[in-house]
XYZ file of C-alpha atoms in Angstrom:
671
model
C -3.413 -12.450 21.733
C -0.226 -14.325 20.946
C 0.605 -14.787 24.631
C -2.758 -16.454 25.308
C -2.377 -18.864 22.377
C 1.164 -19.722 23.470
C 0.065 -20.473 27.032
C -2.883 -22.579 25.897
C -0.691 -24.483 23.435
C 1.834 -25.225 26.180
C -0.962 -26.334 28.511
C -2.412 -28.793 25.992
C 1.036 -30.112 25.096
C 1.490 -30.744 28.813
C -1.850 -32.584 28.885
C -1.015 -34.666 25.783
C 2.341 -35.634 27.245
C 0.943 -36.721 30.599
C -2.143 -38.404 29.153
C -0.623 -40.260 26.185
C 3.156 -39.811 26.217
C 5.721 -37.388 24.814
C 5.339 -38.552 21.206
C 1.784 -37.170 21.039
C 2.653 -33.542 21.773
C 2.161 -30.841 19.131
C -0.791 -32.598 17.534
C -2.373 -30.524 14.768
C -4.496 -28.521 15.081
C -3.841 -27.992 18.773
C -5.392 -24.625 19.669
C -7.297 -22.488 17.160
C -9.521 -19.412 17.338
C -13.180 -20.321 17.791
C -15.268 -19.672 14.692
C -18.394 -19.013 16.760
C -17.850 -16.589 19.680
C -20.844 -18.140 21.445
C -18.678 -21.229 21.989
C -15.740 -19.287 23.422
C -12.578 -17.608 22.224
C -10.485 -20.673 21.378
C -10.917 -24.386 20.764
C -8.707 -27.428 21.119
C -9.684 -29.912 18.403
C -6.767 -32.318 18.878
C -9.014 -35.127 20.134
C -10.699 -35.515 16.742
C -7.397 -35.863 14.914
C -6.014 -38.392 17.405
C -9.078 -40.644 17.594
C -8.117 -43.011 14.777
C -4.493 -43.364 15.864
C -5.252 -43.835 19.555
C -8.280 -46.001 18.754
C -10.422 -44.123 21.240
C -13.551 -42.025 20.964
C -12.784 -38.298 20.532
C -14.810 -37.351 23.622
C -12.860 -39.861 25.708
C -9.571 -38.371 24.492
C -10.823 -34.827 25.157
C -11.927 -35.822 28.658
C -8.451 -37.179 29.440
C -6.875 -33.965 28.150
C -9.077 -31.934 30.486
C -8.010 -34.133 33.404
C -4.329 -33.467 32.703
C -4.404 -29.709 32.080
C -2.089 -27.793 34.452
C -3.890 -26.040 37.308
C -2.496 -22.565 36.564
C -4.933 -21.767 33.733
C -7.435 -20.223 36.130
C -6.051 -16.728 35.672
C -6.167 -17.119 31.877
C -9.550 -18.605 31.093
C -12.781 -19.881 32.563
C -12.967 -23.645 33.190
C -12.745 -25.403 29.772
C -15.887 -27.132 28.537
C -16.339 -30.254 26.432
C -18.747 -29.978 23.503
C -19.936 -31.989 20.516
C -17.893 -34.979 19.378
C -14.773 -33.832 21.244
C -14.261 -30.071 21.018
C -12.756 -28.338 24.049
C -14.017 -24.757 24.271
C -11.990 -22.067 26.023
C -13.147 -18.609 27.051
C -10.624 -16.033 28.243
C -11.241 -14.614 31.695
C -12.214 -10.949 31.919
C -9.510 -10.430 34.583
C -6.875 -11.703 32.168
C -8.128 -9.399 29.398
C -8.104 -6.406 31.732
C -4.585 -7.150 32.973
C -3.218 -7.547 29.447
C -4.770 -4.280 28.274
C -3.571 -2.369 31.334
C -0.020 -3.554 30.672
C -0.258 -2.290 27.089
C -1.627 1.104 28.058
C 1.722 2.666 28.940
C 3.471 1.121 25.927
C 3.724 3.094 22.683
C 3.971 -0.214 20.805
C 0.823 -1.542 22.520
C 2.579 -4.691 23.667
C 4.076 -5.681 20.311
C 7.748 -6.384 20.979
C 10.330 -6.298 18.171
C 11.049 -9.787 16.883
C 13.936 -11.726 18.380
C 15.692 -12.469 15.076
C 15.311 -9.547 12.650
C 16.206 -9.930 8.994
C 17.666 -7.614 6.401
C 14.861 -7.214 3.875
C 14.803 -5.555 0.447
C 11.378 -4.270 -0.611
C 11.367 -3.319 -4.306
C 8.336 -1.178 -5.158
C 6.899 1.759 -7.152
C 9.536 1.689 -9.942
C 8.185 4.228 -12.478
C 9.887 4.875 -15.808
C 11.885 8.015 -16.504
C 10.259 10.397 -19.021
C 6.843 8.971 -18.208
C 4.363 10.287 -15.671
C 3.310 8.111 -12.776
C -0.157 6.753 -13.432
C -2.810 4.859 -11.548
C -0.955 1.611 -12.244
C 1.911 2.802 -10.036
C -0.517 3.495 -7.199
C -0.853 -0.118 -6.079
C 2.853 -0.942 -6.127
C 3.719 2.256 -4.256
C 1.063 1.973 -1.567
C 1.280 -1.793 -1.026
C 5.081 -1.670 -0.946
C 5.139 1.193 1.539
C 2.709 -0.583 3.866
C 4.671 -3.842 3.778
C 7.897 -1.943 4.462
C 6.307 -0.074 7.388
C 5.061 -3.291 8.994
C 8.407 -5.048 8.625
C 10.232 -2.005 10.017
C 7.841 -1.821 12.961
C 8.580 -5.451 13.817
C 12.289 -4.684 13.895
C 13.509 -5.855 10.487
C 16.145 -3.787 8.702
C 14.360 -2.751 5.517
C 15.955 -1.356 2.378
C 13.211 0.360 0.345
C 14.362 0.309 -3.270
C 12.908 2.161 -6.238
C 14.027 0.204 -9.327
C 13.429 3.126 -11.690
C 13.407 2.471 -15.435
C 16.255 4.851 -16.282
C 18.017 2.964 -19.089
C 17.296 1.532 -22.500
C 16.349 2.277 -26.085
C 13.764 4.889 -25.065
C 16.546 7.301 -24.108
C 18.119 7.028 -27.529
C 14.737 7.880 -29.074
C 14.103 10.797 -26.742
C 17.582 12.308 -26.939
C 17.601 12.068 -30.746
C 14.173 13.696 -31.019
C 14.950 16.497 -28.549
C 18.164 17.326 -30.399
C 15.956 18.079 -33.393
C 13.078 19.992 -31.790
C 14.200 21.250 -28.360
C 17.999 21.022 -27.913
C 17.911 23.293 -24.831
C 16.199 20.478 -22.925
C 19.408 18.439 -23.202
C 21.665 21.126 -21.737
C 19.499 23.191 -19.359
C 17.792 22.018 -16.204
C 14.020 22.623 -16.052
C 13.799 23.534 -19.734
C 10.813 21.161 -19.832
C 8.354 19.922 -17.271
C 7.489 16.244 -17.093
C 4.253 16.745 -19.039
C 6.220 18.172 -21.963
C 8.735 15.360 -21.666
C 5.975 12.764 -21.874
C 4.512 14.442 -24.970
C 7.930 14.506 -26.639
C 8.462 10.852 -25.727
C 5.214 9.876 -27.477
C 6.254 11.768 -30.611
C 9.726 10.216 -30.478
C 8.157 6.752 -30.253
C 6.000 7.485 -33.309
C 9.094 8.560 -35.264
C 11.005 5.489 -34.101
C 8.237 3.133 -35.223
C 7.742 4.754 -38.621
C 11.090 6.231 -39.688
C 13.993 3.779 -40.289
C 16.542 6.606 -40.484
C 15.399 8.032 -37.137
C 15.457 4.502 -35.702
C 19.096 4.069 -36.725
C 20.001 7.449 -35.207
C 18.251 6.517 -31.958
C 20.100 3.210 -31.723
C 23.362 5.034 -32.355
C 22.481 7.451 -29.539
C 21.986 4.491 -27.196
C 25.426 3.150 -28.106
C 27.024 6.544 -27.420
C 25.183 6.702 -24.099
C 26.382 3.210 -23.158
C 29.938 4.163 -24.122
C 29.783 7.115 -21.744
C 29.950 9.971 -24.258
C 29.887 13.130 -22.152
C 27.138 15.028 -24.032
C 24.874 11.984 -24.090
C 25.439 11.238 -20.399
C 24.721 14.861 -19.479
C 21.496 14.868 -21.506
C 20.438 11.555 -19.948
C 21.144 12.879 -16.453
C 19.082 16.033 -17.054
C 16.111 13.979 -18.255
C 16.377 11.656 -15.263
C 16.606 14.536 -12.801
C 13.513 16.210 -14.244
C 11.491 13.030 -13.805
C 12.881 12.474 -10.306
C 11.709 15.890 -9.164
C 8.185 15.196 -10.407
C 8.150 11.733 -8.841
C 9.308 13.155 -5.511
C 6.389 15.600 -5.421
C 4.001 12.642 -5.524
C 6.031 10.633 -3.020
C 5.955 13.602 -0.642
C 2.184 13.891 -0.993
C 1.789 10.199 -0.200
C 4.471 10.261 2.535
C 6.541 7.613 0.777
C 10.248 7.125 1.485
C 12.364 5.333 -1.117
C 15.992 4.875 -2.080
C 16.381 5.138 -5.826
C 18.535 2.496 -7.436
C 17.592 2.423 -11.093
C 18.358 -0.076 -13.820
C 21.487 1.871 -14.793
C 23.029 1.150 -11.385
C 23.465 -2.495 -12.372
C 25.072 -1.866 -15.786
C 28.622 -2.570 -14.500
C 27.518 -6.007 -13.273
C 25.756 -7.316 -16.402
C 28.819 -8.835 -18.054
C 29.627 -10.759 -14.861
C 26.129 -12.273 -14.917
C 26.749 -13.673 -18.401
C 30.225 -14.898 -17.483
C 29.039 -16.675 -14.346
C 26.046 -18.330 -16.022
C 28.331 -19.527 -18.809
C 30.852 -20.902 -16.295
C 28.076 -22.845 -14.580
C 26.997 -24.407 -17.862
C 23.568 -22.775 -17.876
C 23.919 -20.693 -21.056
C 23.037 -22.069 -24.472
C 23.053 -20.294 -27.813
C 19.710 -19.911 -29.560
C 19.566 -17.982 -32.860
C 22.707 -16.095 -31.872
C 21.440 -15.127 -28.407
C 22.744 -16.471 -25.100
C 19.840 -18.074 -23.217
C 18.957 -20.188 -20.222
C 16.325 -22.794 -21.072
C 13.756 -22.824 -18.295
C 12.355 -25.792 -16.441
C 8.570 -25.918 -16.376
C 8.087 -23.258 -19.081
C 7.266 -24.176 -22.680
C 6.831 -22.192 -25.879
C 3.977 -22.665 -28.358
C 5.701 -25.668 -29.885
C 5.923 -27.344 -26.491
C 9.697 -26.956 -26.317
C 11.524 -25.533 -23.263
C 11.227 -21.746 -23.244
C 14.473 -19.752 -23.357
C 15.151 -16.727 -21.164
C 17.389 -14.414 -23.186
C 20.358 -13.197 -21.136
C 22.375 -11.576 -23.927
C 20.971 -10.634 -27.331
C 22.622 -11.609 -30.594
C 23.902 -8.013 -30.941
C 25.569 -8.168 -27.526
C 22.887 -6.172 -25.708
C 21.178 -7.205 -22.503
C 17.571 -7.832 -21.518
C 15.494 -6.761 -18.523
C 16.029 -10.251 -17.122
C 19.797 -9.703 -17.167
C 19.401 -6.519 -15.144
C 17.076 -8.246 -12.696
C 19.550 -11.104 -12.278
C 22.348 -8.623 -11.625
C 20.110 -6.902 -9.076
C 19.314 -10.162 -7.244
C 22.979 -11.052 -7.131
C 23.978 -7.611 -5.850
C 21.230 -7.490 -3.237
C 22.249 -10.853 -1.804
C 26.036 -10.456 -1.960
C 26.415 -6.719 -1.314
C 23.228 -5.685 0.512
C 23.222 -8.998 2.431
C 19.465 -9.307 2.032
C 17.823 -12.351 3.593
C 14.414 -11.652 2.100
C 13.744 -9.951 -1.243
C 10.194 -8.750 -1.872
C 9.108 -7.421 -5.278
C 5.741 -5.648 -5.610
C 4.450 -5.501 -9.200
C 1.292 -6.220 -11.172
C 0.276 -9.838 -11.653
C 1.079 -9.604 -15.360
C 4.772 -9.890 -14.492
C 4.412 -13.111 -12.489
C 5.974 -15.277 -15.209
C 8.941 -12.934 -15.533
C 9.672 -13.177 -11.815
C 9.219 -16.945 -11.712
C 11.669 -17.247 -14.608
C 14.524 -15.109 -13.361
C 14.052 -16.419 -9.804
C 14.557 -19.900 -11.249
C 17.732 -18.880 -13.075
C 19.163 -17.188 -9.962
C 18.470 -20.295 -7.897
C 19.902 -22.702 -10.478
C 23.002 -20.501 -10.656
C 23.506 -20.988 -6.925
C 23.184 -17.287 -6.125
C 20.299 -17.748 -3.684
C 21.284 -19.499 -0.432
C 18.696 -21.609 1.375
C 18.519 -18.871 4.015
C 17.328 -16.281 1.467
C 13.700 -15.914 0.372
C 12.677 -14.480 -3.007
C 9.059 -13.309 -3.012
C 7.018 -11.791 -5.824
C 3.995 -9.920 -4.452
C 1.559 -9.612 -7.379
C -1.471 -7.335 -7.488
C -4.515 -6.978 -9.734
C -5.806 -4.124 -11.868
C -7.518 -0.907 -10.814
C -10.830 -0.832 -12.686
C -13.395 1.839 -13.412
C -16.997 1.447 -12.310
C -17.697 -0.075 -15.727
C -15.464 -3.010 -14.775
C -12.798 -2.074 -17.325
C -9.258 -0.862 -16.724
C -9.430 2.627 -15.199
C -8.854 5.277 -17.878
C -9.795 8.859 -18.727
C -12.729 9.644 -21.032
C -10.312 9.916 -23.916
C -8.971 6.433 -23.195
C -5.647 7.531 -21.694
C -4.248 6.094 -18.484
C -5.162 8.316 -15.523
C -2.251 10.259 -14.102
C -1.652 9.603 -10.421
C -1.421 13.338 -9.777
C -4.895 13.927 -11.217
C -6.349 11.045 -9.239
C -4.975 12.415 -5.951
C -6.144 15.950 -6.747
C -9.663 14.725 -7.460
C -9.765 12.771 -4.195
C -8.509 15.845 -2.331
C -11.138 18.026 -3.931
C -13.975 15.613 -3.180
C -12.848 14.960 0.391
C -14.572 18.133 1.515
C -18.138 18.318 0.246
C -18.267 22.120 0.567
C -15.034 22.535 -1.350
C -16.128 20.082 -4.028
C -19.614 21.569 -4.336
C -18.422 25.157 -4.679
C -15.713 24.290 -7.198
C -18.183 22.300 -9.303
C -20.630 25.207 -9.211
C -18.117 27.716 -10.607
C -18.330 28.658 -14.277
C -14.816 27.883 -15.478
C -15.554 28.091 -19.192
C -14.207 31.616 -19.721
C -11.132 30.835 -17.630
C -10.531 27.651 -19.640
C -10.868 29.608 -22.881
C -8.163 32.054 -21.799
C -5.829 29.509 -20.170
C -5.894 27.194 -23.183
C -5.824 30.021 -25.738
C -9.213 29.256 -27.285
C -10.815 32.259 -28.992
C -13.619 30.336 -30.654
C -14.945 27.128 -29.085
C -16.686 26.013 -32.281
C -13.548 26.363 -34.373
C -11.486 24.488 -31.800
C -14.129 21.770 -31.473
C -14.427 21.343 -35.230
C -10.792 20.225 -35.314
C -11.555 17.263 -33.052
C -11.687 13.862 -34.772
C -14.966 11.972 -34.979
C -18.368 12.302 -36.628
C -20.347 13.762 -33.687
C -22.426 16.908 -34.196
C -20.481 20.130 -33.670
C -22.529 20.990 -30.568
C -21.544 17.685 -28.939
C -17.903 18.330 -29.733
C -18.082 21.818 -28.192
C -19.653 20.376 -25.042
C -17.007 17.630 -24.858
C -14.158 20.115 -25.296
C -15.523 22.565 -22.730
C -16.231 19.801 -20.232
C -12.816 18.167 -20.517
C -10.903 21.452 -20.271
C -12.938 22.853 -17.382
C -12.529 19.548 -15.533
C -8.788 19.834 -16.105
C -8.891 23.309 -14.534
C -10.954 22.102 -11.591
C -8.272 19.543 -10.803
C -5.818 22.437 -10.422
C -7.923 24.079 -7.719
C -6.459 22.307 -4.650
C -2.939 23.323 -5.636
C -4.019 26.880 -6.447
C -5.794 27.266 -3.124
C -2.727 26.088 -1.247
C -0.214 28.077 -3.301
C -1.790 31.232 -4.809
C 1.513 32.100 -6.527
C 0.850 29.326 -9.049
C -2.508 30.739 -10.185
C -2.588 32.059 -13.781
C -3.694 35.732 -13.795
C -6.822 34.937 -15.782
C -7.993 32.532 -13.054
C -7.323 34.812 -10.075
C -10.747 36.575 -10.004
C -12.550 33.236 -10.171
C -10.354 31.767 -7.460
C -10.830 34.801 -5.206
C -14.596 34.456 -5.556
C -14.204 30.774 -4.716
C -12.200 31.598 -1.575
C -14.797 34.113 -0.401
C -17.620 31.632 -0.935
C -15.772 28.922 0.962
C -14.863 31.285 3.812
C -18.513 32.280 4.141
C -19.707 28.668 4.197
C -17.118 27.547 6.720
C -17.705 30.527 9.013
C -21.403 29.602 9.110
C -20.657 25.972 9.940
C -20.642 25.562 13.727
C -18.287 22.578 13.861
C -15.724 24.325 11.657
C -15.471 27.705 13.331
C -12.310 26.694 15.173
C -10.517 25.750 11.958
C -9.018 28.180 9.492
C -8.992 27.962 5.730
C -5.537 26.382 5.555
C -6.470 23.698 8.088
C -9.544 22.808 6.054
C -7.372 22.319 2.976
C -4.827 20.219 4.855
C -7.516 18.057 6.434
C -9.188 17.586 3.054
C -5.890 16.464 1.599
C -5.333 14.021 4.477
C -8.808 12.531 4.052
C -8.537 12.354 0.263
C -5.123 10.731 0.206
C -6.043 8.392 3.071
C -9.180 7.336 1.231
C -7.213 6.492 -1.912
C -4.611 4.519 0.036
C -7.098 2.632 2.167
C -9.388 1.778 -0.748
C -6.446 0.045 -2.377
C -4.999 -1.646 0.711
C -8.368 -2.913 1.952
C -8.676 -5.151 -1.116
C -6.942 -8.486 -1.378
C -3.982 -7.376 -3.476
C -4.272 -10.404 -5.764
C -7.693 -9.228 -6.980
C -8.784 -6.468 -9.324
C -10.808 -3.750 -7.628
C -13.242 -1.067 -8.713
C -12.114 2.498 -8.054
C -14.974 4.694 -6.795
C -14.517 8.124 -5.212
C -17.999 7.974 -3.686
C -17.373 4.646 -1.953
C -13.868 5.403 -0.730
C -14.883 8.778 0.750
C -18.009 7.441 2.450
C -18.327 7.649 6.235
C -19.982 4.233 6.135
C -18.378 0.876 5.446
C -14.791 -0.276 5.204
C -13.271 3.108 4.319
C -10.571 5.402 5.665
C -13.084 8.131 6.656
C -15.004 5.566 8.747
C -11.798 4.659 10.602
C -10.719 8.284 10.961
C -14.138 9.195 12.333
C -13.889 6.486 15.010
C -10.562 7.993 16.078
C -12.002 11.517 16.032
C -14.893 10.348 18.229
C -12.448 9.444 20.991
C -10.717 12.814 20.709
C -14.138 14.448 21.013
C -14.792 12.469 24.209
C -11.456 13.688 25.567
C -12.253 17.340 24.830
C -15.817 17.151 26.095
C -14.846 15.367 29.307
C -11.725 17.407 29.958
C -9.665 14.205 29.950
C -5.955 14.394 29.152
C -5.209 10.921 27.791
C -1.619 11.877 27.023
C -1.072 12.776 30.690
C -2.456 9.370 31.688
C 0.017 7.669 29.361
C 3.011 9.830 30.334
C 2.492 9.455 34.074
C 1.683 5.756 33.949
C -1.674 6.343 35.583
C -3.040 3.210 37.222
C -6.554 2.687 35.954
C -8.450 -0.466 36.786
C -10.274 -1.875 33.802
C -13.686 -3.330 34.497
C -14.988 -5.546 31.696
C -18.536 -6.603 32.460
C -20.697 -5.774 29.454
C -20.563 -8.025 26.391
C -19.618 -5.063 24.191
C -16.741 -4.166 26.522
C -15.460 -7.732 26.403
C -15.776 -7.944 22.615
C -13.840 -4.694 22.203
C -11.158 -5.773 24.682
C -10.610 -9.105 22.935
C -10.326 -7.438 19.565
C -7.788 -4.913 20.858
C -5.561 -7.774 21.975
C -5.516 -9.332 18.493
C -3.397 -6.584 16.902
C -0.077 -8.375 17.387
C -1.341 -11.573 15.756
C -2.664 -9.629 12.753
C 0.516 -7.594 12.247
C 2.673 -10.714 12.414
C 0.406 -12.454 9.891
C 0.698 -9.548 7.433
C 4.488 -9.579 7.787
C 4.423 -13.221 6.767
C 1.788 -13.406 4.010
C 2.212 -9.800 2.788
C -1.544 -9.142 2.616
C -2.190 -5.666 4.104
C -5.952 -6.102 3.663
C -5.860 -8.293 6.782
C -4.815 -5.288 8.853
C -7.489 -3.162 7.145
C -10.162 -5.730 8.006
C -8.950 -5.827 11.611
C -9.148 -2.022 11.906
C -12.584 -1.947 10.275
C -13.916 -4.537 12.718
C -12.283 -2.630 15.584
C -14.060 0.560 14.496
C -17.349 -1.315 14.267
C -16.936 -2.788 17.739
C -15.972 0.586 19.176
C -18.946 2.349 17.582
C -21.285 -0.303 19.014
C -19.660 0.131 22.419
C -19.846 3.936 22.133
C -23.530 3.882 21.153
C -24.691 1.486 23.893
C -22.299 1.933 26.816
C -22.323 5.445 28.338
C -18.807 6.753 28.856
C -18.780 10.294 30.243
C -22.156 9.813 31.947
C -21.191 6.513 33.574
C -20.515 6.341 37.311
C -17.033 5.682 38.629
C -15.125 3.405 38.374
C -16.877 2.458 35.104
C -16.398 5.958 33.678
C -12.612 5.884 33.940
C -12.475 2.255 32.808
C -14.460 3.029 29.661
C -12.388 6.121 28.972
C -9.259 3.980 29.055
C -10.884 1.439 26.732
C -11.782 4.261 24.321
C -8.244 5.643 24.417
C -6.752 2.213 23.771
C -9.044 1.917 20.760
C -7.891 5.275 19.409
C -4.229 4.426 19.930
C -4.689 1.055 18.238
C -6.386 2.735 15.283
C -3.618 5.320 15.075
C -0.878 2.693 15.185
C -2.629 0.391 12.729
C -3.361 3.191 10.269
C 0.225 4.440 10.524
C 1.388 0.979 9.420
C -0.771 1.521 6.329
C 0.795 4.940 5.740
C -2.325 6.811 6.887
C -2.363 9.768 9.286
C -5.195 10.473 11.732
C -7.038 13.754 12.370
C -8.093 15.319 15.655
C -11.311 16.714 14.157
C -13.495 16.032 11.130
């Protein structure tokens, strides 16, 4: 309700001016939202802050303010009331609320105008490493970054979404050297390996690098040849990068994420200029052969100023050098006025350090903002960092598949009930479970090892089920009979379910995917990003509480009202139907007031970059709508209340749809 706050602020500035003189305008706090709705919607607390300076009692000051308020507030709020030591309580008039909502009804943006002075903003997020699979740690950066970008774009800013992929460095020398030994085709043929194979080879290459000095020297030599642009090395590097990109894009498509890749290698031509400029500005000092900038406010263990290495003693460059080149490029070439970096909180020092260097170098004008947006860890229900049973980091693909599978209880239940052991044995080439289990490390009894092996491999197969159901061509022959039995069982269950008869098998799968992915996104975004949070499939997929399914269900409820009542809301919107809103019941008023707060919330998120504020707003909106729906008859109400409540319900659905879209979440027509 930005317009209401603006009008009230102007009115009280008018009163301050006429009561005490021009110098007293804009006293803080002037108009704030009331903490207790029983007292009204807003409060003016200026009298308390002015009492000491004006040497008057707060109530006397408040009384004078009331006497000097302009007379045109009658259409905005009920007569203001004086309370306590000097609070002025303000309650918005139901006619004003109705008028504001009616004006928003025909507007796709629900009354939120693009900002008057848009900025060019760079949002740097996701940023996985080539030759490594995206894991749960990339989830937060990707989802938070996408939501922030969506909100800024909606408000009219020009947003450049950048994916600062880790596509350069020593790891490529290791990987190329190792693949030349064991799988040379991977360096000359596209798709010779999938990303899973590439990751496995990377781990083995790292082991060789750490334990074999000769291999280490060969890997470093490979990096030099790559940096010098040797054709074979560049071709191999490009093939490896392309393979990873394809796998990353599959996940981005599933999550509906749009990014422009600009990896570390993009900035290689600009690294030398960074060193030259810092040296010319007198910021570089030599420390043990390396070129460094000594930081202000950062100390090492000895209490001495901490150096940020810009160029190593061997002439190589650090991550900080690349980041400095990126900042410089984004300001001078991309003309960014605001640079937003979304990474885990563990990198906060790194960002503070290279931000400082960029500012001391004079590369960051006063009109440009550098912002690091840190986030906490994703934890398991044991409170520890989320990992697989074997202790590995959970792949993002597996996490999304599991959420998809669980999003439909029938699908999840039937898949869990299948006996996948024989299929797992054939798929993984296991002729004898006991022999295979005996090779596992550890001192557990053989029976426990067999159970562990069977469980882990069958769970791995179960995670493949969503993809197999959607694309039967990918099913291994040995799994086809089991999958066909699964399809028949699911078809039978869904055909017997009354509320699903109108939906076919493919729709069920698509809806399950939407719910699963939405649940994962919302569970992350609904947390204050600065905090760690516990990842729980059961909680995030619940129809109760602050979850995506709860929000989606509120939206679906309105669509059900439309179908049941034969009401074409879209026709109302397209034709600009004039519907008079009648707000009489307390629940109607509470819902109306909350609907009008969307603009304030979106603007706040654009400023403080905390998407959980929008999540909390949508959750409270869903709660208020469900209370209204349960206690205020809609289709059974008499006219004109019936039409008025239908419009209020449709505005709620449209607000939910818009708000969720800013979080990267799609709605469903049925659940």
